[in-house]
Structures are given as structure tokens and as C-alpha cells.
Short mmCIF file of C-alpha atoms and ligand atoms in Angstrom, two decimals:
data_model
loop_
_atom_site.label_atom_id
_atom_site.label_comp_id
_atom_site.label_asym_id
_atom_site.label_seq_id
_atom_site.Cartn_x
_atom_site.Cartn_y
_atom_site.Cartn_z
CA MET A 1 16.33 14.25 25.51
CA THR A 2 19.05 13.51 22.99
CA LYS A 3 18.46 11.18 20.04
CA LYS A 4 20.17 8.41 21.94
CA GLU A 5 17.98 8.95 25.01
CA LEU A 6 14.83 8.97 22.88
CA LEU A 7 15.74 5.62 21.34
CA TYR A 8 16.50 4.19 24.75
CA TYR A 9 13.14 5.44 26.00
CA VAL A 10 11.31 3.43 23.33
CA ASP A 11 12.99 0.23 24.50
CA GLU A 12 12.22 0.99 28.13
CA HIS A 13 8.56 1.71 27.35
CA ARG A 14 7.94 -0.89 24.67
CA GLU A 15 4.96 -2.28 26.63
CA GLU A 16 3.06 0.97 26.02
CA LEU A 17 3.73 0.74 22.31
CA ILE A 18 2.61 -2.90 22.17
CA GLN A 19 -0.53 -2.06 24.12
CA LEU A 20 -1.30 0.74 21.66
CA VAL A 21 -1.12 -1.71 18.72
CA SER A 22 -3.33 -4.19 20.56
CA GLU A 23 -5.97 -1.56 21.36
CA LEU A 24 -6.09 -0.39 17.74
CA ILE A 25 -6.62 -4.00 16.60
CA GLN A 26 -9.57 -4.37 18.97
CA ILE A 27 -11.44 -1.55 17.26
CA LYS A 28 -13.05 -3.03 14.17
CA SER A 29 -12.41 -0.87 11.12
CA GLU A 30 -13.04 -3.13 8.16
CA ASN A 31 -13.23 -1.46 4.79
CA PRO A 32 -15.47 -2.09 2.97
CA THR A 33 -18.39 -2.28 5.42
CA GLY A 34 -19.28 0.09 8.14
CA THR A 35 -17.82 3.28 9.39
CA GLN A 36 -14.33 4.22 10.54
CA ARG A 37 -15.72 6.45 13.28
CA GLY A 38 -14.57 4.29 16.19
CA VAL A 39 -10.92 4.04 15.25
CA ILE A 40 -10.75 7.72 14.29
CA ASP A 41 -12.22 8.66 17.70
CA TYR A 42 -9.55 6.54 19.36
CA VAL A 43 -6.72 8.29 17.51
CA GLU A 44 -8.20 11.70 18.30
CA THR A 45 -8.37 10.84 21.99
CA PHE A 46 -4.76 9.69 21.87
CA LEU A 47 -3.60 12.92 20.19
CA GLY A 48 -5.63 15.00 22.62
CA LYS A 49 -4.04 13.30 25.63
CA ALA A 50 -0.58 13.78 24.07
CA GLY A 51 -1.24 17.52 23.73
CA ILE A 52 -0.88 17.38 19.95
CA GLU A 53 -3.09 19.78 18.04
CA PHE A 54 -5.23 18.07 15.46
CA LYS A 55 -8.12 18.68 13.11
CA GLU A 56 -10.64 16.27 11.65
CA THR A 57 -11.32 16.80 7.99
CA GLY A 58 -12.38 14.91 4.88
CA CYS A 59 -15.30 14.52 2.53
CA ASN A 60 -17.17 11.49 3.87
CA PRO A 61 -18.43 11.37 7.47
CA ASP A 62 -17.89 7.60 7.61
CA TYR A 63 -14.29 7.90 6.39
CA PRO A 64 -12.79 10.94 8.13
CA CYS A 65 -9.16 12.04 8.03
CA ILE A 66 -7.11 13.55 10.83
CA VAL A 67 -4.38 16.10 10.24
CA ALA A 68 -2.08 17.03 13.09
CA GLY A 69 1.33 18.58 13.50
CA ILE A 70 4.27 19.28 15.75
CA GLY A 71 7.47 21.27 15.31
CA SER A 72 8.52 24.65 13.98
CA GLU A 73 7.17 26.70 11.08
CA THR A 74 10.43 26.55 9.19
CA GLY A 75 12.95 23.80 8.46
CA PHE A 76 12.43 20.34 7.02
CA SER A 77 8.76 19.47 6.61
CA ILE A 78 7.83 15.81 6.62
CA ILE A 79 4.39 14.25 6.21
CA ILE A 80 3.77 10.97 7.99
CA ASN A 81 0.84 9.01 6.66
CA GLY A 82 -0.97 6.03 8.12
CA HIS A 83 -4.29 4.41 7.35
CA VAL A 84 -6.50 2.97 10.08
CA ASP A 85 -8.90 0.97 7.92
CA VAL A 86 -8.24 -2.73 7.44
CA VAL A 87 -9.39 -5.28 4.87
CA PRO A 88 -12.29 -7.46 6.08
CA ALA A 89 -11.41 -10.45 8.22
CA GLY A 90 -13.37 -12.66 5.84
CA ASP A 91 -14.21 -16.25 6.75
CA LEU A 92 -13.64 -16.40 10.52
CA SER A 93 -13.30 -20.18 10.46
CA GLN A 94 -10.05 -19.77 8.49
CA TRP A 95 -8.40 -17.92 11.37
CA ASP A 96 -6.47 -19.73 14.08
CA PHE A 97 -7.31 -16.88 16.49
CA ASP A 98 -9.88 -14.11 16.92
CA PRO A 99 -8.85 -11.44 14.38
CA PHE A 100 -10.03 -8.65 16.69
CA SER A 101 -8.71 -9.77 20.06
CA GLY A 102 -5.37 -7.96 19.71
CA GLU A 103 -3.79 -10.85 21.58
CA ILE A 104 -0.17 -10.35 22.58
CA THR A 105 2.11 -13.39 22.65
CA GLU A 106 5.76 -13.64 23.63
CA THR A 107 6.95 -12.48 20.20
CA GLN A 108 3.90 -11.33 18.25
CA ILE A 109 0.73 -9.27 18.23
CA LEU A 110 -2.17 -11.05 16.51
CA GLY A 111 -5.08 -9.80 14.47
CA ARG A 112 -6.48 -8.15 11.38
CA GLY A 113 -4.51 -4.99 10.71
CA THR A 114 -1.47 -5.79 12.81
CA SER A 115 0.84 -5.60 9.80
CA ASP A 116 -1.40 -3.58 7.48
CA MET A 117 -1.01 -1.22 9.16
CA LYS A 118 -2.02 -0.52 12.73
CA ALA A 119 1.44 -1.39 14.07
CA GLY A 120 2.87 1.27 11.76
CA VAL A 121 0.23 3.77 12.91
CA ALA A 122 0.97 2.95 16.54
CA GLY A 123 4.71 3.47 15.96
CA VAL A 124 4.06 6.85 14.41
CA LEU A 125 1.66 7.97 17.18
CA PHE A 126 4.10 6.79 19.82
CA ALA A 127 7.00 8.62 18.15
CA LEU A 128 5.05 11.85 17.81
CA SER A 129 3.78 11.84 21.37
CA LEU A 130 7.29 11.25 22.68
CA LEU A 131 8.83 14.06 20.59
CA LYS A 132 6.04 16.39 21.71
CA ARG A 133 6.19 15.51 25.39
CA GLU A 134 9.96 15.91 25.59
CA HIS A 135 9.81 19.23 23.71
CA VAL A 136 12.48 17.92 21.34
CA PRO A 137 13.76 20.97 19.42
CA LEU A 138 12.96 19.98 15.84
CA ASN A 139 14.38 22.06 13.02
CA GLY A 140 11.26 21.47 11.00
CA ASN A 141 7.85 19.96 11.40
CA ILE A 142 5.98 16.68 11.22
CA ARG A 143 2.57 16.73 9.60
CA LEU A 144 0.51 13.70 10.50
CA HIS A 145 -2.05 12.41 7.99
CA ILE A 146 -4.23 9.68 9.48
CA VAL A 147 -6.63 8.40 6.86
CA SER A 148 -9.45 5.89 6.92
CA ASP A 149 -9.92 4.91 3.31
CA GLU A 150 -6.84 3.26 1.87
CA GLU A 151 -8.11 -0.25 1.33
CA SER A 152 -10.86 0.87 -1.03
CA GLY A 153 -8.71 3.17 -3.12
CA GLY A 154 -8.15 6.27 -0.97
CA GLN A 155 -10.65 8.58 -2.59
CA PHE A 156 -11.93 9.76 0.83
CA GLY A 157 -8.47 9.69 2.37
CA THR A 158 -5.04 10.46 1.01
CA GLN A 159 -6.28 11.40 -2.45
CA TRP A 160 -8.62 13.93 -0.92
CA LEU A 161 -5.93 15.36 1.39
CA CYS A 162 -3.50 15.72 -1.51
CA ALA A 163 -6.13 17.35 -3.72
CA ASN A 164 -7.06 19.83 -1.00
CA GLY A 165 -3.68 21.32 -0.22
CA TYR A 166 -2.78 19.31 2.86
CA ALA A 167 0.41 17.99 1.27
CA ASP A 168 1.62 21.29 -0.16
CA HIS A 169 5.22 22.37 0.47
CA ALA A 170 6.31 19.12 2.06
CA ASP A 171 9.96 18.12 1.72
CA ALA A 172 9.35 14.41 2.19
CA CYS A 173 6.77 11.86 3.17
CA LEU A 174 6.82 8.61 5.11
CA VAL A 175 3.97 6.18 4.66
CA ALA A 176 4.20 3.69 7.52
CA GLU A 177 2.83 0.83 5.39
CA PRO A 178 4.27 -2.65 5.84
CA THR A 179 7.60 -3.41 4.22
CA SER A 180 10.01 -6.10 5.14
CA MET A 181 12.61 -4.87 7.62
CA ASN A 182 15.12 -5.48 4.81
CA THR A 183 13.76 -2.81 2.51
CA ILE A 184 12.65 0.77 2.19
CA GLU A 185 10.03 1.02 -0.51
CA ILE A 186 10.87 3.72 -3.08
CA GLY A 187 8.61 2.95 -6.01
CA GLN A 188 5.46 1.19 -7.06
CA LYS A 189 3.77 0.02 -10.18
CA GLY A 190 0.88 1.84 -11.79
CA GLY A 191 -2.26 0.16 -12.95
CA LEU A 192 -5.26 0.01 -15.18
CA LEU A 193 -8.39 -2.09 -15.44
CA LEU A 194 -9.07 -3.77 -18.74
CA THR A 195 -12.66 -4.83 -19.46
CA LEU A 196 -13.13 -7.28 -22.33
CA LYS A 197 -16.68 -7.43 -23.71
CA ALA A 198 -17.84 -10.18 -26.01
CA PHE A 199 -21.15 -9.81 -27.85
CA GLY A 200 -22.99 -12.80 -29.34
CA LYS A 201 -26.49 -13.81 -30.41
CA SER A 202 -28.96 -15.63 -28.24
CA ALA A 203 -30.68 -18.87 -29.27
CA HIS A 204 -32.21 -21.95 -27.64
CA GLY A 205 -29.60 -23.95 -25.78
CA SER A 206 -30.68 -27.18 -27.42
CA LEU A 207 -29.42 -25.78 -30.74
CA GLY A 208 -26.26 -24.26 -29.33
CA ASN A 209 -24.02 -25.81 -31.96
CA PHE A 210 -26.22 -24.73 -34.85
CA LYS A 211 -27.80 -21.42 -33.99
CA GLY A 212 -26.76 -18.22 -32.21
CA GLU A 213 -23.28 -16.93 -31.36
CA ASN A 214 -21.85 -17.93 -28.02
CA ALA A 215 -20.32 -14.88 -26.29
CA ILE A 216 -18.63 -17.00 -23.61
CA LEU A 217 -16.74 -19.01 -26.22
CA LYS A 218 -15.77 -15.82 -28.03
CA LEU A 219 -14.26 -14.37 -24.91
CA SER A 220 -12.52 -17.59 -24.05
CA ARG A 221 -10.59 -17.37 -27.33
CA ILE A 222 -9.12 -14.03 -26.26
CA LEU A 223 -8.13 -14.88 -22.70
CA PRO A 224 -5.18 -17.19 -23.51
CA HIS A 225 -3.56 -14.32 -25.43
CA ILE A 226 -3.80 -11.81 -22.56
CA SER A 227 -0.40 -12.95 -21.32
CA MET A 228 1.11 -11.19 -24.37
CA LEU A 229 0.79 -8.03 -22.26
CA THR A 230 3.30 -9.46 -19.79
CA GLU A 231 6.04 -9.20 -22.43
CA ILE A 232 5.96 -5.41 -22.05
CA LYS A 233 8.98 -4.26 -20.11
CA GLY A 234 9.38 -1.08 -18.05
CA HIS A 235 11.61 1.81 -19.13
CA PHE A 236 14.08 2.39 -16.33
CA THR A 237 16.79 5.07 -16.38
CA ASP A 238 20.44 4.11 -15.88
CA ARG A 239 20.24 5.55 -12.38
CA GLN A 240 17.34 3.24 -11.56
CA LEU A 241 19.09 0.06 -12.64
CA LYS A 242 20.82 -0.60 -9.33
CA PRO A 243 17.66 -0.26 -7.18
CA LEU A 244 15.84 -2.33 -9.80
CA LYS A 245 18.38 -5.15 -9.61
CA ASP A 246 18.37 -5.02 -5.81
CA SER A 247 14.57 -5.13 -5.74
CA GLN A 248 14.44 -8.15 -8.03
CA MET A 249 17.08 -10.01 -6.05
CA LEU A 250 15.27 -9.32 -2.78
CA ALA A 251 11.83 -10.23 -4.15
CA GLU A 252 13.09 -13.63 -5.29
CA LYS A 253 15.00 -14.30 -2.11
CA GLU A 254 12.28 -13.24 0.35
CA ASN A 255 9.47 -15.03 -1.46
CA ASN A 256 11.53 -17.98 -2.62
CA ILE A 257 9.98 -17.80 -6.09
CA PRO A 258 12.55 -17.89 -8.91
CA GLY A 259 11.77 -15.37 -11.65
CA LEU A 260 9.52 -13.27 -9.41
CA GLY A 261 11.78 -10.26 -10.10
CA ARG A 262 10.04 -10.03 -13.44
CA ALA A 263 6.92 -8.79 -11.67
CA ILE A 264 8.80 -5.57 -10.90
CA ASP A 265 10.02 -4.60 -14.37
CA HIS A 266 7.30 -6.18 -16.54
CA VAL A 267 3.56 -5.75 -16.93
CA THR A 268 1.56 -8.28 -14.93
CA THR A 269 -2.04 -9.30 -15.57
CA ASN A 270 -4.76 -10.99 -13.57
CA VAL A 271 -8.04 -12.08 -15.13
CA GLY A 272 -9.90 -11.52 -11.91
CA LEU A 273 -13.56 -11.51 -12.80
CA ILE A 274 -15.72 -13.05 -15.50
CA LYS A 275 -19.44 -12.94 -16.02
CA GLY A 276 -21.68 -14.01 -18.84
CA GLY A 277 -24.75 -15.94 -19.78
CA THR A 278 -28.24 -16.11 -18.31
CA ARG A 279 -29.22 -19.78 -18.14
CA HIS A 280 -27.80 -23.12 -19.12
CA ASN A 281 -30.40 -23.54 -21.82
CA MET A 282 -29.78 -20.22 -23.57
CA VAL A 283 -26.88 -19.40 -25.89
CA PRO A 284 -25.23 -16.46 -24.10
CA ASP A 285 -25.22 -13.18 -25.98
CA TYR A 286 -22.90 -11.35 -23.62
CA CYS A 287 -19.80 -12.11 -21.61
CA GLU A 288 -17.23 -9.86 -20.00
CA ALA A 289 -13.98 -10.24 -18.11
CA ILE A 290 -12.12 -7.73 -15.99
CA VAL A 291 -8.34 -7.87 -16.02
CA ASP A 292 -6.13 -6.13 -13.47
CA VAL A 293 -3.09 -4.84 -15.39
CA ARG A 294 -0.10 -3.49 -13.46
CA LEU A 295 2.37 -1.17 -15.15
CA PRO A 296 6.08 -0.99 -14.38
CA ILE A 297 7.96 2.30 -14.36
CA GLY A 298 7.80 4.09 -17.71
CA VAL A 299 5.00 2.09 -19.35
CA ARG A 300 2.12 4.18 -20.62
CA LYS A 301 -1.44 3.36 -21.59
CA GLU A 302 -0.60 3.66 -25.30
CA GLU A 303 1.82 0.75 -25.14
CA ILE A 304 -0.89 -1.43 -23.63
CA GLU A 305 -3.34 -0.42 -26.34
CA GLU A 306 -0.87 -1.34 -29.05
CA VAL A 307 -0.44 -4.86 -27.72
CA LEU A 308 -4.18 -5.20 -27.15
CA GLU A 309 -4.73 -4.60 -30.84
CA GLN A 310 -2.27 -7.42 -31.57
CA ILE A 311 -4.11 -9.68 -29.11
CA MET A 312 -7.43 -8.99 -30.83
CA GLU A 313 -5.90 -9.88 -34.14
CA ALA A 314 -4.11 -12.98 -32.89
CA SER A 315 -7.27 -14.39 -31.31
CA GLY A 316 -9.35 -13.84 -34.42
CA ALA A 317 -12.48 -13.30 -32.33
CA GLU A 318 -14.93 -10.88 -33.85
CA GLY A 319 -17.47 -9.00 -31.81
CA VAL A 320 -15.13 -8.42 -28.88
CA GLU A 321 -14.45 -4.92 -27.60
CA TYR A 322 -12.28 -3.64 -24.83
CA GLU A 323 -12.32 -0.68 -22.47
CA LEU A 324 -9.42 0.68 -20.44
CA HIS A 325 -9.88 2.36 -17.12
CA TYR A 326 -6.55 3.99 -16.42
CA LYS A 327 -5.78 4.35 -12.70
CA SER A 328 -2.24 5.65 -12.43
CA GLU A 329 1.24 5.46 -13.80
CA ALA A 330 4.06 3.91 -11.84
CA ASN A 331 5.71 6.24 -9.35
CA PHE A 332 9.05 6.42 -7.62
CA THR A 333 11.44 8.37 -5.42
CA ASP A 334 15.18 8.69 -6.05
CA HIS A 335 17.06 6.02 -4.09
CA GLU A 336 19.40 8.64 -2.66
CA ALA A 337 16.82 11.25 -1.60
CA PRO A 338 17.52 12.57 1.93
CA ILE A 339 14.56 10.71 3.44
CA VAL A 340 15.70 7.43 1.92
CA LEU A 341 19.24 7.86 3.21
CA ALA A 342 18.06 8.89 6.70
CA PHE A 343 15.84 5.83 7.05
CA LYS A 344 18.45 3.52 5.57
CA LYS A 345 21.13 4.72 7.98
CA ASN A 346 18.94 4.47 11.08
CA ALA A 347 17.38 1.13 10.20
CA GLU A 348 20.78 -0.35 9.42
CA GLU A 349 22.22 0.88 12.72
CA LEU A 350 19.33 -0.68 14.63
CA LEU A 351 19.19 -3.93 12.71
CA GLY A 352 22.90 -4.45 12.12
CA ARG A 353 22.39 -5.40 8.47
CA GLU A 354 21.89 -3.78 5.09
CA VAL A 355 18.49 -2.24 4.39
CA ILE A 356 17.86 -1.80 0.68
CA PRO A 357 15.81 0.86 -1.15
CA ALA A 358 13.54 -1.16 -3.43
CA TYR A 359 10.68 -0.98 -5.91
CA GLN A 360 7.62 -3.14 -5.31
CA TRP A 361 4.77 -4.48 -7.43
CA ALA A 362 1.92 -3.39 -5.17
CA SER A 363 0.50 0.11 -4.89
CA SER A 364 -0.57 2.33 -2.01
CA ASP A 365 -1.23 5.89 -0.93
CA ALA A 366 2.47 6.69 -1.50
CA ARG A 367 1.45 7.28 -5.12
CA ASP A 368 -0.58 10.40 -4.30
CA TYR A 369 2.35 12.13 -2.61
CA ARG A 370 4.82 11.11 -5.32
CA LEU A 371 2.53 12.46 -8.01
CA LEU A 372 2.82 15.84 -6.23
CA GLY A 373 6.60 15.56 -6.51
CA ILE A 374 7.20 14.77 -2.83
CA PRO A 375 10.04 12.26 -2.17
CA THR A 376 8.11 9.47 -0.46
CA ILE A 377 9.03 6.17 1.13
CA GLN A 378 7.25 3.34 2.85
CA PHE A 379 8.72 1.69 5.88
CA GLY A 380 6.77 -0.27 8.46
CA PRO A 381 6.69 -3.49 10.44
CA SER A 382 5.07 -6.54 8.88
CA ASN A 383 4.76 -10.27 8.54
CA THR A 384 3.82 -10.37 4.88
CA VAL A 385 2.12 -13.80 4.98
CA GLY A 386 -1.05 -12.64 6.72
CA ILE A 387 -1.55 -9.35 4.91
CA HIS A 388 -4.93 -9.31 3.13
CA SER A 389 -5.21 -12.97 4.11
CA TYR A 390 -5.86 -14.97 7.30
CA ASN A 391 -3.80 -15.16 10.50
CA GLU A 392 -2.29 -11.68 10.22
CA THR A 393 0.40 -11.00 12.80
CA VAL A 394 3.32 -8.71 13.45
CA GLN A 395 6.61 -9.31 15.27
CA ILE A 396 6.91 -7.23 18.42
CA GLN A 397 10.59 -6.70 17.74
CA ASP A 398 9.82 -5.22 14.32
CA VAL A 399 7.22 -2.87 15.83
CA VAL A 400 9.83 -1.54 18.24
CA THR A 401 12.53 -1.29 15.56
CA ALA A 402 10.20 0.59 13.22
CA ALA A 403 9.22 3.11 15.92
CA LYS A 404 12.88 3.67 16.75
CA THR A 405 13.72 4.10 13.06
CA TYR A 406 10.99 6.75 12.74
CA ILE A 407 12.38 8.68 15.68
CA GLY A 408 16.02 8.27 14.63
CA ALA A 409 15.42 9.37 11.04
CA ILE A 410 13.32 12.37 12.13
CA CYS A 411 16.10 13.42 14.51
CA ASP A 412 18.66 13.27 11.68
CA LEU A 413 16.47 15.10 9.18
CA MET A 414 15.65 17.81 11.77
CA GLU A 415 19.08 18.20 13.30
CA VAL A 416 18.37 16.75 16.73
CA LEU A 417 21.59 15.53 18.28
ZN1 LIG B 1 -2.03 -0.84 3.92
#
């Protein structure tokens, strides 16, 4: 088959692709809780039937990885990554439909994991099986990384694969995570966890204003100053200014929140957890808060520490300490890397509108590949509203477009006419 025939085939057989998404949704794979065995077994059966050689690997029997491949030894080598775990469905009464029914409507597929990211996984599996079955002569190879531990940090999944040589010598990587169909994700923020610890002195609650030192009140004097961190701006190169501007414009337009672009080039903070005290009638001698701090491109831990010292001083609270747990720096791929251009061209041809390489504020497994120096993008179907929330869905049309983009871009990168 030619590239054109392959794309036509996807349209003709879209029902198979939709069915594949629906079946993946019906296999519960919430993370945390439980094992990912069921969904991994399903993918292995699919690969087996498609005649694609695969191997199960990993470091945790409940969170296995699958590596598989097609193509030639030489030529362009692309990794395609997808995770099959999903965030928990949460309070079922908040859903308008059963999150695990995989129901297919006229325009959508419904359920937990449709957007994040079983539709992306289905598109990738469908693309691979088609290229394999038609013996498409690829000048290069596709290395599939199916992982089952993205939603809890990736330590048993992508991180492990990258640390154990599975990503070596790759020329590019596609992570089929949800993006809008208007963008190709080319960079993400880094992050660290800040723990603030206030120490006080216990006393009887009836004498709270006279005796003891209240750790909760101490901490509460610091918290209003935490927003000082959000004044820290990223350090972008001249070359990155255009994608930065585009990303900010798109973020504000798509989310309809003026000023949201600032989340891309500035530090953001979220005081997400607070705990302190023992009983209402005891002056609390300890209180702590955990703050999620996200770092834009170029901002290092040292810059955060500097401002934290200023915050401590400004708040005047004594007996408060902080701890930083550094997770990762921001990461990015050049906006004109071959994989970016190939996806941009194919997506634009299919959609008939501009598709923009953009930075985002979230983070994902793309980080692990970028830290190895592999040009990496994210592109996948999604309805962003339901991701990590209730009523997750995906547009059928986007699922089909994404699968066709995968095939089209692979054909271009591997010289299939
Ligand atoms: Zn995801």
C-alpha cells in the first residue's frame, strides 16, 4: 500500500479502531489501586494476533511494560510510547455515564481513559498492525513502548525503560498523550515539591492565647507569601520565543482564561496539602504544608531557594523550615526537529488548519526521553475537560485523525511514498 492507500484504509476501517478504544476502556486499569495485568494481557494478545514480535519487561509484576518493534535494522528509529493505566474514576455518582462501559455514541467514545490515553494507544496499535500486515517497506523502525505506570510517576514504566537501555539510539519519540488537535506538544515544565514545616510548643487549649506556640498560626503566616515564587520567570532562548508566544496565545484562547499564558513561562505554585495539630483542645506543636512548584524552562532549584529565603524573611515566622524534593527540570524539543515538522505537516493536511508546536504546563513521560536527548513530541486525541476529572470522553473524529497522522508522519520519516 502507498501512504495514500494506508490513510484511506483507516477511514474505511474506522469501526475497528473505535471498537479497539472501547474494549480498552472496558478493562479497568486504575492507578493507583490494583494491577495492570488485565490491560497488558489485552495489548499482548492484540500484538500477537497482528504478528508483531513483543517482549514483556519491567521491574514490578503489577505494572509491566511491553516493548515491541517493526521495521528494518537501519534507518530512522522512532519510539512510540503509550500508557495504559488511567487515573481512578473517583466518585461514581459524579459521572453521567458508566466510566467503564466504553459506550460509543454518534460522535464520541465515553469513559475513564478515553482521552488519557487509551484512544492514543489504540491509534498507535492500529497504525502498527496495519503497517506490519501490509509489509510497508519502512526505511527505519518503530519501537513500541507500552507502559502501565504513568499516572503515579512512571517509576515502573517509562523511567525504568529509559534507565535500562530501551530508548538507546532512538532518533525521535512520539508519546501519544492527549493534546488538542491544534497543537503538537514540544516542551513541559519541570517540578519540585516544597514541604514547609512549622514547629511550635504544645500547651492546654484553654490557655492558647497565653501559653505554648501555635504551629498552625506560624505556618499560616508564611503561606500568603508563597506566591512570591510565581514572580520567577523562565529563561527562554531567542529561538524559543516564537513557540513560547504561540503556546501562550493558544493556552489563553483554548481555555478562555486571560493571562493563563503566564503559567507557561512563570513558576506556578499550589499549596495542595496541609496537616497539623492533634486535638481542638491542644495548642499544636507541628504543622506542615506541601506545595507543588512547577518550573518553566531554564529555572533551576537554586533560584527557588533564593526566593524562599526572601519569603522566610518577609513572613517573619521563626521556627519554620523547608525541604525541597526536586523532581525534574523543564524539558523541550526544538520546534523544527524532523519529528515535529513531519507531524505538523500531516496533521495540517488532514485537519485543513494550522497545527502549532507548543509548550505546556503539565508534565508526562515525554520528560524521560527528552532527558536522554531524544527529540520527543506528544500528539494524541483528547477532550481536555474530562481528563483527570469526571465524564471523560473523546471525539471519534479526533481518534481517526490522530491514527492517520501517526501513519502519515511515519511514512514521511521512513520514506514510504
Ligand atoms: Zn496520560
